[in-house]
mmCIF file of C-alpha atoms (C1' of nucleotides) in Angstrom:
data_model
loop_
_atom_site.group_PDB
_atom_site.id
_atom_site.type_symbol
_atom_site.label_atom_id
_atom_site.label_comp_id
_atom_site.label_asym_id
_atom_site.label_seq_id
_atom_site.Cartn_x
_atom_site.Cartn_y
_atom_site.Cartn_z
ATOM 1 C CA MET U 20 2.425 8.065 -42.247
ATOM 2 C CA SER U 21 0.443 8.540 -38.460
ATOM 3 C CA GLY U 22 1.595 10.818 -36.157
ATOM 4 C CA PHE U 23 3.822 8.721 -34.227
ATOM 5 C CA LEU U 24 5.738 7.774 -37.302
ATOM 6 C CA GLN U 25 6.327 10.597 -38.275
ATOM 7 C CA ASP U 26 7.694 10.924 -35.212
ATOM 8 C CA PHE U 27 9.245 8.584 -35.040
ATOM 9 C CA TRP U 28 11.544 8.152 -38.131
ATOM 10 C CA PHE U 29 11.767 12.448 -37.766
ATOM 11 C CA SER U 30 13.678 11.371 -34.125
ATOM 12 C CA ILE U 31 15.691 8.715 -35.685
ATOM 13 C CA THR U 32 17.022 10.768 -38.876
ATOM 14 C CA ARG U 33 17.934 13.566 -36.281
ATOM 15 C CA PRO U 34 21.908 13.799 -36.358
ATOM 16 C CA ARG U 35 21.751 11.547 -33.230
ATOM 17 C CA ARG U 36 24.424 9.175 -33.083
ATOM 18 C CA GLY U 37 23.708 5.471 -31.443
ATOM 19 C CA ARG U 38 20.438 6.584 -30.643
ATOM 20 C CA PRO U 39 18.530 3.148 -29.479
ATOM 21 C CA LYS U 40 15.749 2.045 -31.333
ATOM 22 C CA LEU U 41 12.405 1.443 -29.790
ATOM 23 C CA GLU U 42 11.359 -1.894 -30.652
ATOM 24 C CA LEU U 43 7.470 -2.900 -29.174
ATOM 25 C CA ASP U 44 7.037 -6.934 -29.951
ATOM 26 C CA SER U 45 3.413 -6.575 -31.704
ATOM 27 C CA SER U 46 1.150 -8.897 -29.172
ATOM 28 C CA THR U 47 2.016 -5.877 -26.336
ATOM 29 C CA LEU U 48 0.429 -3.404 -28.885
ATOM 30 C CA GLN U 49 -2.784 -5.481 -29.242
ATOM 31 C CA THR U 50 -2.853 -5.507 -25.508
ATOM 32 C CA VAL U 51 -2.724 -1.797 -25.347
ATOM 33 C CA ALA U 52 -5.236 -2.013 -28.527
ATOM 34 C CA VAL U 53 -8.287 -4.384 -26.992
ATOM 35 C CA LEU U 54 -7.292 -2.518 -23.545
ATOM 36 C CA ALA U 55 -8.056 0.981 -25.390
ATOM 37 C CA GLU U 56 -11.476 -0.247 -27.345
ATOM 38 C CA GLN U 57 -12.693 -1.460 -24.149
ATOM 39 C CA GLU U 58 -11.873 2.040 -22.672
ATOM 40 C CA ASN U 59 -13.322 3.709 -25.360
ATOM 41 C CA ARG U 60 -10.237 5.243 -25.861
ATOM 42 C CA ALA U 61 -7.267 6.115 -28.650
ATOM 43 C CA PRO U 62 -4.575 3.383 -27.761
ATOM 44 C CA ASP U 63 -2.238 5.669 -28.059
ATOM 45 C CA GLU U 64 -3.471 7.623 -25.476
ATOM 46 C CA VAL U 65 -3.377 4.407 -23.635
ATOM 47 C CA ALA U 66 -0.187 4.012 -24.293
ATOM 48 C CA ALA U 67 1.383 7.159 -23.782
ATOM 49 C CA GLU U 68 -1.010 6.461 -20.291
ATOM 50 C CA LEU U 69 0.751 3.865 -19.555
ATOM 51 C CA LEU U 70 3.989 4.782 -19.732
ATOM 52 C CA GLN U 71 3.642 8.089 -18.826
ATOM 53 C CA ALA U 72 2.749 5.761 -15.125
ATOM 54 C CA GLY U 73 6.099 3.378 -15.472
ATOM 55 C CA LEU U 74 8.114 6.162 -15.287
ATOM 56 C CA ARG U 75 6.786 9.049 -12.869
ATOM 57 C CA ASP U 76 7.166 5.785 -10.436
ATOM 58 C CA ARG U 77 10.893 4.646 -11.848
ATOM 59 C CA GLN U 78 11.460 8.188 -10.862
ATOM 60 C CA GLU U 79 10.277 8.111 -7.724
ATOM 61 C CA THR U 80 11.723 4.784 -7.466
ATOM 62 C CA VAL U 81 15.406 7.268 -7.582
ATOM 63 C CA MET U 82 14.055 9.565 -4.728
ATOM 64 C CA ALA U 83 13.795 6.745 -2.913
ATOM 65 C CA GLN U 84 17.253 5.157 -3.534
ATOM 66 C CA LEU U 85 18.697 8.643 -2.644
ATOM 67 C CA LEU U 86 16.697 8.358 0.991
ATOM 68 C CA TRP U 87 17.508 5.088 0.964
ATOM 69 C CA GLN U 88 21.601 5.722 1.435
ATOM 70 C CA CYS U 89 21.289 7.844 4.249
ATOM 71 C CA LEU U 90 19.887 4.862 6.231
ATOM 72 C CA THR U 91 22.383 3.339 9.055
ATOM 73 C CA PRO U 92 22.438 -0.113 8.555
ATOM 74 C CA ARG U 93 20.480 -1.554 11.314
ATOM 75 C CA GLU U 94 18.028 1.316 9.553
ATOM 76 C CA GLN U 95 17.999 -0.717 6.010
ATOM 77 C CA ASP U 96 17.735 -4.152 8.182
ATOM 78 C CA VAL U 97 14.672 -3.026 9.825
ATOM 79 C CA THR U 98 13.059 -0.811 6.181
ATOM 80 C CA ALA U 99 13.820 -4.322 4.733
ATOM 81 C CA LEU U 100 12.273 -6.650 7.019
ATOM 82 C CA ILE U 101 8.900 -4.222 7.179
ATOM 83 C CA CYS U 102 8.357 -3.868 3.986
ATOM 84 C CA GLN U 103 8.598 -7.884 3.439
ATOM 85 C CA ASN U 104 5.797 -6.752 5.792
ATOM 86 C CA LEU U 105 6.465 -8.634 9.127
ATOM 87 C CA THR U 106 5.655 -7.440 12.137
ATOM 88 C CA THR U 107 7.311 -6.112 15.085
ATOM 89 C CA ARG U 108 7.869 -8.418 16.735
ATOM 90 C CA GLN U 109 8.748 -10.617 14.119
ATOM 91 C CA ILE U 110 11.589 -8.606 12.832
ATOM 92 C CA ALA U 111 12.598 -8.417 16.997
ATOM 93 C CA ALA U 112 12.635 -11.894 17.041
ATOM 94 C CA ARG U 113 14.578 -12.199 14.063
ATOM 95 C CA LEU U 114 17.103 -8.809 14.374
ATOM 96 C CA TYR U 115 17.542 -9.990 18.234
ATOM 97 C CA LEU U 116 16.374 -7.141 19.409
ATOM 98 C CA SER U 117 12.839 -6.129 21.948
ATOM 99 C CA PRO U 118 9.680 -5.231 20.193
ATOM 100 C CA ASP U 119 10.198 -1.319 21.031
ATOM 101 C CA THR U 120 14.142 -1.143 19.832
ATOM 102 C CA VAL U 121 12.849 -2.472 16.941
ATOM 103 C CA LYS U 122 9.486 0.398 16.445
ATOM 104 C CA THR U 123 12.844 3.175 17.699
ATOM 105 C CA HIS U 124 14.520 2.095 14.072
ATOM 106 C CA ALA U 125 10.853 1.885 12.960
ATOM 107 C CA ARG U 126 10.192 5.386 13.989
ATOM 108 C CA HIS U 127 13.120 6.832 12.470
ATOM 109 C CA ILE U 128 13.108 5.643 8.751
ATOM 110 C CA LEU U 129 10.138 6.496 8.434
ATOM 111 C CA ASP U 130 11.035 10.072 9.330
ATOM 112 C CA LYS U 131 13.950 9.800 6.700
ATOM 113 C CA PHE U 132 11.713 8.717 4.146
ATOM 114 C CA ASN U 133 8.822 11.308 5.273
ATOM 115 C CA VAL U 134 6.316 8.808 5.008
ATOM 116 C CA PRO U 135 3.177 8.855 7.987
ATOM 117 C CA ASN U 136 3.499 5.084 8.499
ATOM 118 C CA ARG U 137 5.174 1.105 7.276
ATOM 119 C CA GLU U 138 2.395 1.387 5.235
ATOM 120 C CA ALA U 139 3.057 4.254 3.369
ATOM 121 C CA LEU U 140 6.558 3.207 3.473
ATOM 122 C CA ARG U 141 6.055 -0.012 2.002
ATOM 123 C CA GLN U 142 4.299 1.275 -0.875
ATOM 124 C CA MET U 143 6.593 3.954 -1.675
ATOM 125 C CA LEU U 144 9.323 0.782 -1.916
ATOM 126 C CA SER U 145 6.898 -1.227 -3.446
ATOM 127 C CA GLY U 146 8.856 -2.491 -6.735
ATOM 128 C CA TRP U 147 12.004 -3.179 -4.266
ATOM 129 C CA ASP U 148 13.388 -6.376 -4.006
ATOM 130 C CA PHE U 149 14.613 -7.365 -0.352
ATOM 131 C CA SER U 150 15.470 -10.972 -0.942
ATOM 132 C CA ALA U 151 18.988 -10.405 0.364
ATOM 133 C CA TRP U 152 16.915 -10.546 4.370
ATOM 134 C CA ALA U 153 14.646 -13.114 3.618
ATOM 135 C CA MET G 2 13.322 -0.351 -40.502
ATOM 136 C CA SER G 3 13.808 -1.089 -36.449
ATOM 137 C CA GLY G 4 11.693 -4.106 -35.889
ATOM 138 C CA PHE G 5 9.659 -1.654 -34.182
ATOM 139 C CA LEU G 6 8.889 0.023 -37.162
ATOM 140 C CA GLN G 7 8.286 -2.979 -39.083
ATOM 141 C CA ASP G 8 6.115 -4.711 -37.440
ATOM 142 C CA PHE G 9 4.254 -1.706 -37.152
ATOM 143 C CA TRP G 10 4.289 -1.305 -40.085
ATOM 144 C CA PHE G 11 3.499 -4.875 -41.274
ATOM 145 C CA SER G 12 0.419 -4.348 -39.127
ATOM 146 C CA ILE G 13 -0.885 -0.911 -40.596
ATOM 147 C CA THR G 14 -0.794 -2.912 -44.118
ATOM 148 C CA ARG G 15 -2.657 -5.711 -43.165
ATOM 149 C CA PRO G 16 -6.113 -5.945 -44.097
ATOM 150 C CA ARG G 17 -7.532 -4.535 -40.679
ATOM 151 C CA ARG G 18 -10.037 -2.276 -41.044
ATOM 152 C CA GLY G 19 -10.656 1.111 -38.254
ATOM 153 C CA ARG G 20 -7.347 -0.298 -36.717
ATOM 154 C CA PRO G 21 -6.310 2.014 -34.234
ATOM 155 C CA LYS G 22 -2.555 4.232 -34.402
ATOM 156 C CA LEU G 23 -0.316 4.032 -31.923
ATOM 157 C CA GLU G 24 1.022 7.596 -31.277
ATOM 158 C CA LEU G 25 3.198 8.730 -28.370
ATOM 159 C CA ASP G 26 4.336 12.024 -27.925
ATOM 160 C CA SER G 27 7.932 11.900 -28.840
ATOM 161 C CA SER G 28 9.035 13.766 -24.998
ATOM 162 C CA THR G 29 8.048 10.633 -24.015
ATOM 163 C CA LEU G 30 10.174 8.424 -25.740
ATOM 164 C CA GLN G 31 12.351 10.409 -25.098
ATOM 165 C CA THR G 32 12.130 9.748 -21.358
ATOM 166 C CA VAL G 33 11.658 5.855 -21.916
ATOM 167 C CA ALA G 34 15.865 6.548 -23.442
ATOM 168 C CA VAL G 35 17.033 8.049 -20.878
ATOM 169 C CA LEU G 36 15.876 6.140 -18.372
ATOM 170 C CA ALA G 37 16.433 3.436 -20.352
ATOM 171 C CA GLU G 38 20.512 4.531 -20.785
ATOM 172 C CA GLN G 39 20.350 5.019 -17.159
ATOM 173 C CA GLU G 40 19.269 1.254 -16.638
ATOM 174 C CA ASN G 41 22.324 0.039 -19.248
ATOM 175 C CA ARG G 42 18.592 -1.654 -21.256
ATOM 176 C CA ALA G 43 17.157 -1.382 -24.710
ATOM 177 C CA PRO G 44 14.478 1.216 -24.653
ATOM 178 C CA ASP G 45 12.144 -0.915 -26.437
ATOM 179 C CA GLU G 46 13.109 -3.151 -23.529
ATOM 180 C CA VAL G 47 11.798 -0.655 -20.834
ATOM 181 C CA ALA G 48 8.804 0.744 -22.698
ATOM 182 C CA ALA G 49 7.831 -2.925 -23.441
ATOM 183 C CA GLU G 50 8.017 -3.562 -19.670
ATOM 184 C CA LEU G 51 5.932 -0.708 -18.556
ATOM 185 C CA LEU G 52 3.748 -1.418 -21.134
ATOM 186 C CA GLN G 53 3.120 -4.763 -19.316
ATOM 187 C CA ALA G 54 3.183 -3.530 -16.315
ATOM 188 C CA GLY G 55 0.379 -1.047 -16.210
ATOM 189 C CA LEU G 56 -1.301 -3.593 -18.510
ATOM 190 C CA ARG G 57 -1.293 -6.498 -15.724
ATOM 191 C CA ASP G 58 -2.646 -3.244 -13.302
ATOM 192 C CA ARG G 59 -5.426 -3.037 -15.507
ATOM 193 C CA GLN G 60 -6.426 -6.823 -15.347
ATOM 194 C CA GLU G 61 -6.406 -6.873 -11.872
ATOM 195 C CA THR G 62 -8.883 -4.063 -11.965
ATOM 196 C CA VAL G 63 -10.993 -5.900 -13.926
ATOM 197 C CA MET G 64 -11.672 -8.429 -10.696
ATOM 198 C CA ALA G 65 -11.665 -5.862 -8.414
ATOM 199 C CA GLN G 66 -14.462 -4.998 -10.203
ATOM 200 C CA LEU G 67 -16.199 -7.732 -10.152
ATOM 201 C CA LEU G 68 -15.719 -8.981 -6.579
ATOM 202 C CA TRP G 69 -16.684 -4.997 -6.127
ATOM 203 C CA GLN G 70 -20.254 -5.781 -7.302
ATOM 204 C CA CYS G 71 -21.031 -8.412 -4.595
ATOM 205 C CA LEU G 72 -20.551 -5.825 -1.897
ATOM 206 C CA THR G 73 -23.562 -4.376 -0.343
ATOM 207 C CA PRO G 74 -24.481 -0.700 -0.885
ATOM 208 C CA ARG G 75 -22.394 -0.298 2.860
ATOM 209 C CA GLU G 76 -19.871 -2.497 2.306
ATOM 210 C CA GLN G 77 -19.165 -0.428 -0.902
ATOM 211 C CA ASP G 78 -19.584 3.089 1.882
ATOM 212 C CA VAL G 79 -16.957 1.663 3.190
ATOM 213 C CA THR G 80 -14.132 0.531 1.165
ATOM 214 C CA ALA G 81 -14.423 3.594 -0.783
ATOM 215 C CA LEU G 82 -14.196 5.528 2.919
ATOM 216 C CA ILE G 83 -10.953 2.904 3.913
ATOM 217 C CA CYS G 84 -9.965 2.769 0.635
ATOM 218 C CA GLN G 85 -9.134 7.075 0.980
ATOM 219 C CA ASN G 86 -7.146 6.331 4.314
ATOM 220 C CA LEU G 87 -10.020 7.168 7.053
ATOM 221 C CA THR G 88 -10.092 6.037 10.761
ATOM 222 C CA THR G 89 -12.447 4.024 11.853
ATOM 223 C CA ARG G 90 -13.704 7.121 13.978
ATOM 224 C CA GLN G 91 -13.949 9.000 10.687
ATOM 225 C CA ILE G 92 -15.615 6.333 8.681
ATOM 226 C CA ALA G 93 -17.978 5.982 11.687
ATOM 227 C CA ALA G 94 -18.547 9.535 12.088
ATOM 228 C CA ARG G 95 -18.934 9.757 8.818
ATOM 229 C CA LEU G 96 -21.516 7.217 8.474
ATOM 230 C CA TYR G 97 -23.175 8.081 11.751
ATOM 231 C CA LEU G 98 -22.165 4.351 13.383
ATOM 232 C CA SER G 99 -20.450 3.097 16.513
ATOM 233 C CA PRO G 100 -16.908 2.495 15.063
ATOM 234 C CA ASP G 101 -17.768 -1.654 15.916
ATOM 235 C CA THR G 102 -20.066 -1.313 13.414
ATOM 236 C CA VAL G 103 -17.705 -0.047 10.445
ATOM 237 C CA LYS G 104 -15.548 -2.236 11.962
ATOM 238 C CA THR G 105 -18.101 -6.293 10.782
ATOM 239 C CA HIS G 106 -18.504 -4.284 7.826
ATOM 240 C CA ALA G 107 -14.298 -4.133 7.018
ATOM 241 C CA ARG G 108 -14.308 -8.070 7.959
ATOM 242 C CA HIS G 109 -16.700 -8.889 5.505
ATOM 243 C CA ILE G 110 -15.199 -6.948 2.629
ATOM 244 C CA LEU G 111 -11.718 -7.692 3.116
ATOM 245 C CA ASP G 112 -13.841 -11.206 3.182
ATOM 246 C CA LYS G 113 -15.130 -11.055 -0.326
ATOM 247 C CA PHE G 114 -12.084 -9.864 -1.606
ATOM 248 C CA ASN G 115 -9.854 -12.109 0.179
ATOM 249 C CA VAL G 116 -7.351 -9.812 1.564
ATOM 250 C CA PRO G 117 -5.799 -10.039 4.318
ATOM 251 C CA ASN G 118 -5.769 -5.843 5.623
ATOM 252 C CA ARG G 119 -7.375 -3.264 4.968
ATOM 253 C CA GLU G 120 -3.810 -1.322 3.610
ATOM 254 C CA ALA G 121 -4.171 -4.955 1.546
ATOM 255 C CA LEU G 122 -7.677 -3.572 0.545
ATOM 256 C CA ARG G 123 -6.097 -0.114 -1.082
ATOM 257 C CA GLN G 124 -3.553 -1.427 -2.137
ATOM 258 C CA MET G 125 -5.782 -3.340 -4.583
ATOM 259 C CA LEU G 126 -7.980 -0.596 -5.223
ATOM 260 C CA SER G 127 -5.014 2.061 -5.842
ATOM 261 C CA GLY G 128 -6.298 3.007 -8.910
ATOM 262 C CA TRP G 129 -9.744 3.872 -8.678
ATOM 263 C CA ASP G 130 -10.960 6.893 -7.898
ATOM 264 C CA PHE G 131 -13.243 6.775 -4.824
ATOM 265 C CA SER G 132 -14.295 11.412 -5.279
ATOM 266 C CA ALA G 133 -17.781 10.597 -5.088
ATOM 267 C CA TRP G 134 -17.586 9.401 -1.695
ATOM 268 C CA ALA G 135 -15.473 12.650 -0.525
ATOM 269 C "C1'" DT T 4 -46.600 -19.936 8.195
ATOM 270 C "C1'" DT T 5 -41.476 -21.195 9.522
ATOM 271 C "C1'" DG T 6 -37.020 -21.473 9.210
ATOM 272 C "C1'" DA T 7 -33.185 -19.736 7.271
ATOM 273 C "C1'" DC T 8 -30.115 -16.899 5.541
ATOM 274 C "C1'" DA T 9 -28.272 -12.276 4.181
ATOM 275 C "C1'" DA T 10 -27.538 -7.166 5.298
ATOM 276 C "C1'" DT T 11 -26.758 -3.637 9.351
ATOM 277 C "C1'" DA T 12 -24.980 -2.761 13.999
ATOM 278 C "C1'" DG T 13 -22.964 -3.695 17.940
ATOM 279 C "C1'" DA T 14 -19.602 -5.832 21.673
ATOM 280 C "C1'" DA T 15 -15.442 -7.080 23.883
ATOM 281 C "C1'" DC T 16 -11.108 -8.758 23.785
ATOM 282 C "C1'" DT T 17 -6.955 -8.982 21.512
ATOM 283 C "C1'" DT T 18 -2.879 -7.400 18.356
ATOM 284 C "C1'" DT T 19 -0.521 -4.124 16.083
ATOM 285 C "C1'" DA T 20 1.076 -0.085 15.701
ATOM 286 C "C1'" DG T 21 2.172 5.153 16.291
ATOM 287 C "C1'" DT T 22 4.290 8.476 19.956
ATOM 288 C "C1'" DT T 23 7.305 10.338 22.975
ATOM 289 C "C1'" DC T 24 10.182 9.815 26.532
ATOM 290 C "C1'" DT T 25 15.503 7.503 28.646
ATOM 291 C "C1'" DA T 26 19.562 5.569 28.497
ATOM 292 C "C1'" DT T 27 24.614 4.049 27.094
ATOM 293 C "C1'" DA T 28 28.641 3.992 23.758
ATOM 294 C "C1'" DA T 29 30.738 5.484 19.831
ATOM 295 C "C1'" DA T 30 32.229 8.762 17.124
ATOM 296 C "C1'" DA T 31 32.526 12.987 15.797
ATOM 297 C "C1'" DT T 32 33.815 18.425 16.748
ATOM 298 C "C1'" DG T 33 35.949 22.414 18.861
ATOM 299 C "C1'" DC S 24 40.897 16.299 26.481
ATOM 300 C "C1'" DA S 25 35.469 17.374 26.799
ATOM 301 C "C1'" DT S 26 31.359 18.213 24.900
ATOM 302 C "C1'" DT S 27 28.427 17.039 21.269
ATOM 303 C "C1'" DT S 28 26.317 14.180 18.251
ATOM 304 C "C1'" DT S 29 24.841 10.126 16.471
ATOM 305 C "C1'" DA S 30 23.812 5.317 15.956
ATOM 306 C "C1'" DT S 31 21.588 1.835 18.724
ATOM 307 C "C1'" DA S 32 18.808 -0.137 22.448
ATOM 308 C "C1'" DG S 33 14.488 -0.260 25.326
ATOM 309 C "C1'" DA S 34 10.248 1.623 28.007
ATOM 310 C "C1'" DA S 35 5.555 3.219 28.925
ATOM 311 C "C1'" DC S 36 1.377 5.316 27.182
ATOM 312 C "C1'" DT S 37 -2.197 5.752 22.694
ATOM 313 C "C1'" DA S 38 -4.544 4.895 19.335
ATOM 314 C "C1'" DA S 39 -6.017 2.061 15.570
ATOM 315 C "C1'" DA S 40 -6.808 -2.527 13.297
ATOM 316 C "C1'" DG S 41 -7.840 -7.106 13.589
ATOM 317 C "C1'" DT S 42 -11.183 -11.036 15.674
ATOM 318 C "C1'" DT S 43 -14.287 -13.845 17.431
ATOM 319 C "C1'" DC S 44 -19.111 -13.358 19.181
ATOM 320 C "C1'" DT S 45 -24.290 -11.136 19.617
ATOM 321 C "C1'" DA S 46 -28.600 -9.383 18.494
ATOM 322 C "C1'" DT S 47 -32.782 -7.339 14.820
ATOM 323 C "C1'" DT S 48 -34.818 -6.578 11.146
ATOM 324 C "C1'" DG S 49 -35.961 -7.682 6.509
ATOM 325 C "C1'" DT S 50 -36.300 -11.398 2.582
ATOM 326 C "C1'" DC S 51 -36.848 -15.943 0.709
ATOM 327 C "C1'" DA S 52 -37.393 -20.703 0.300
ATOM 328 C "C1'" DA S 53 -40.414 -24.979 1.303
#
DNA sequence: TTGACAATAGAACTTTAGTTCTATAAAATG
DNA sequence: CATTTTATAGAACTAAAGTTCTATTGTCAA
């Protein structure tokens, strides 16, 4: 058995109740293999890297969600529209404010998320769904 | 055996020579399991999603690399520095140009990559290593 | 050789975001 | 109740990016 099979078999045989099973379709595995071959690396290494990168993203999402809860309702509105790539003017028109007011909210938002600019905010929340503010 | 084990076992027993083995450390698997539990989803579903997202990123990189080849040497310089978040002024000082010239190059770069602004360019090349231009 | 094109360089002007400040009303606190 | 804090709103100014244009030189094709 390969090291992976050993590990997996070991985790299955451990006395754990209701442990979920890890099941991937073979096409994903094959794509990993193809990519690994292109990069001259072991597929398990590539897969681990991809998984770990994805997991890191998710953990950052948890942090961002906590910070989101610290926003006022108005700030959440402005955040959502910023992340949908609306300009200050567009946001102002949408929320019936002056552009300067939008910038004030943006200032507060960036401070609460501790990011240097709107781009960094958008990057931080890039996987979020803001369609409720469409 | 789980479905994954079946698939994997099946791929191993197929008459393929030198097929690489997929091997992940158990801590990664456990992290996937924890995340899946938080999201009330099956771990194999989460893992597949993470892998597929990562693979999609890699494919976009291939396209970007083709476009990168279309850049002139100067444009590649400017692209690298833009992606390291340098301002126009900083880039101009680094390359001994006027800021307006940097903006001209940027214009050409954005056109060649078919992106609307520098932020989109940085997003597109976010996984690249530009340390050679440090 | 001449003209077209590409690479490199730069300028004037506009738009947008960022920075620092002021102001008011409502809510919280002592 | 008086004061402080917070949320919301806005303004003046600056920095940065974006847009459209001009200019020169080298290369290439007719």
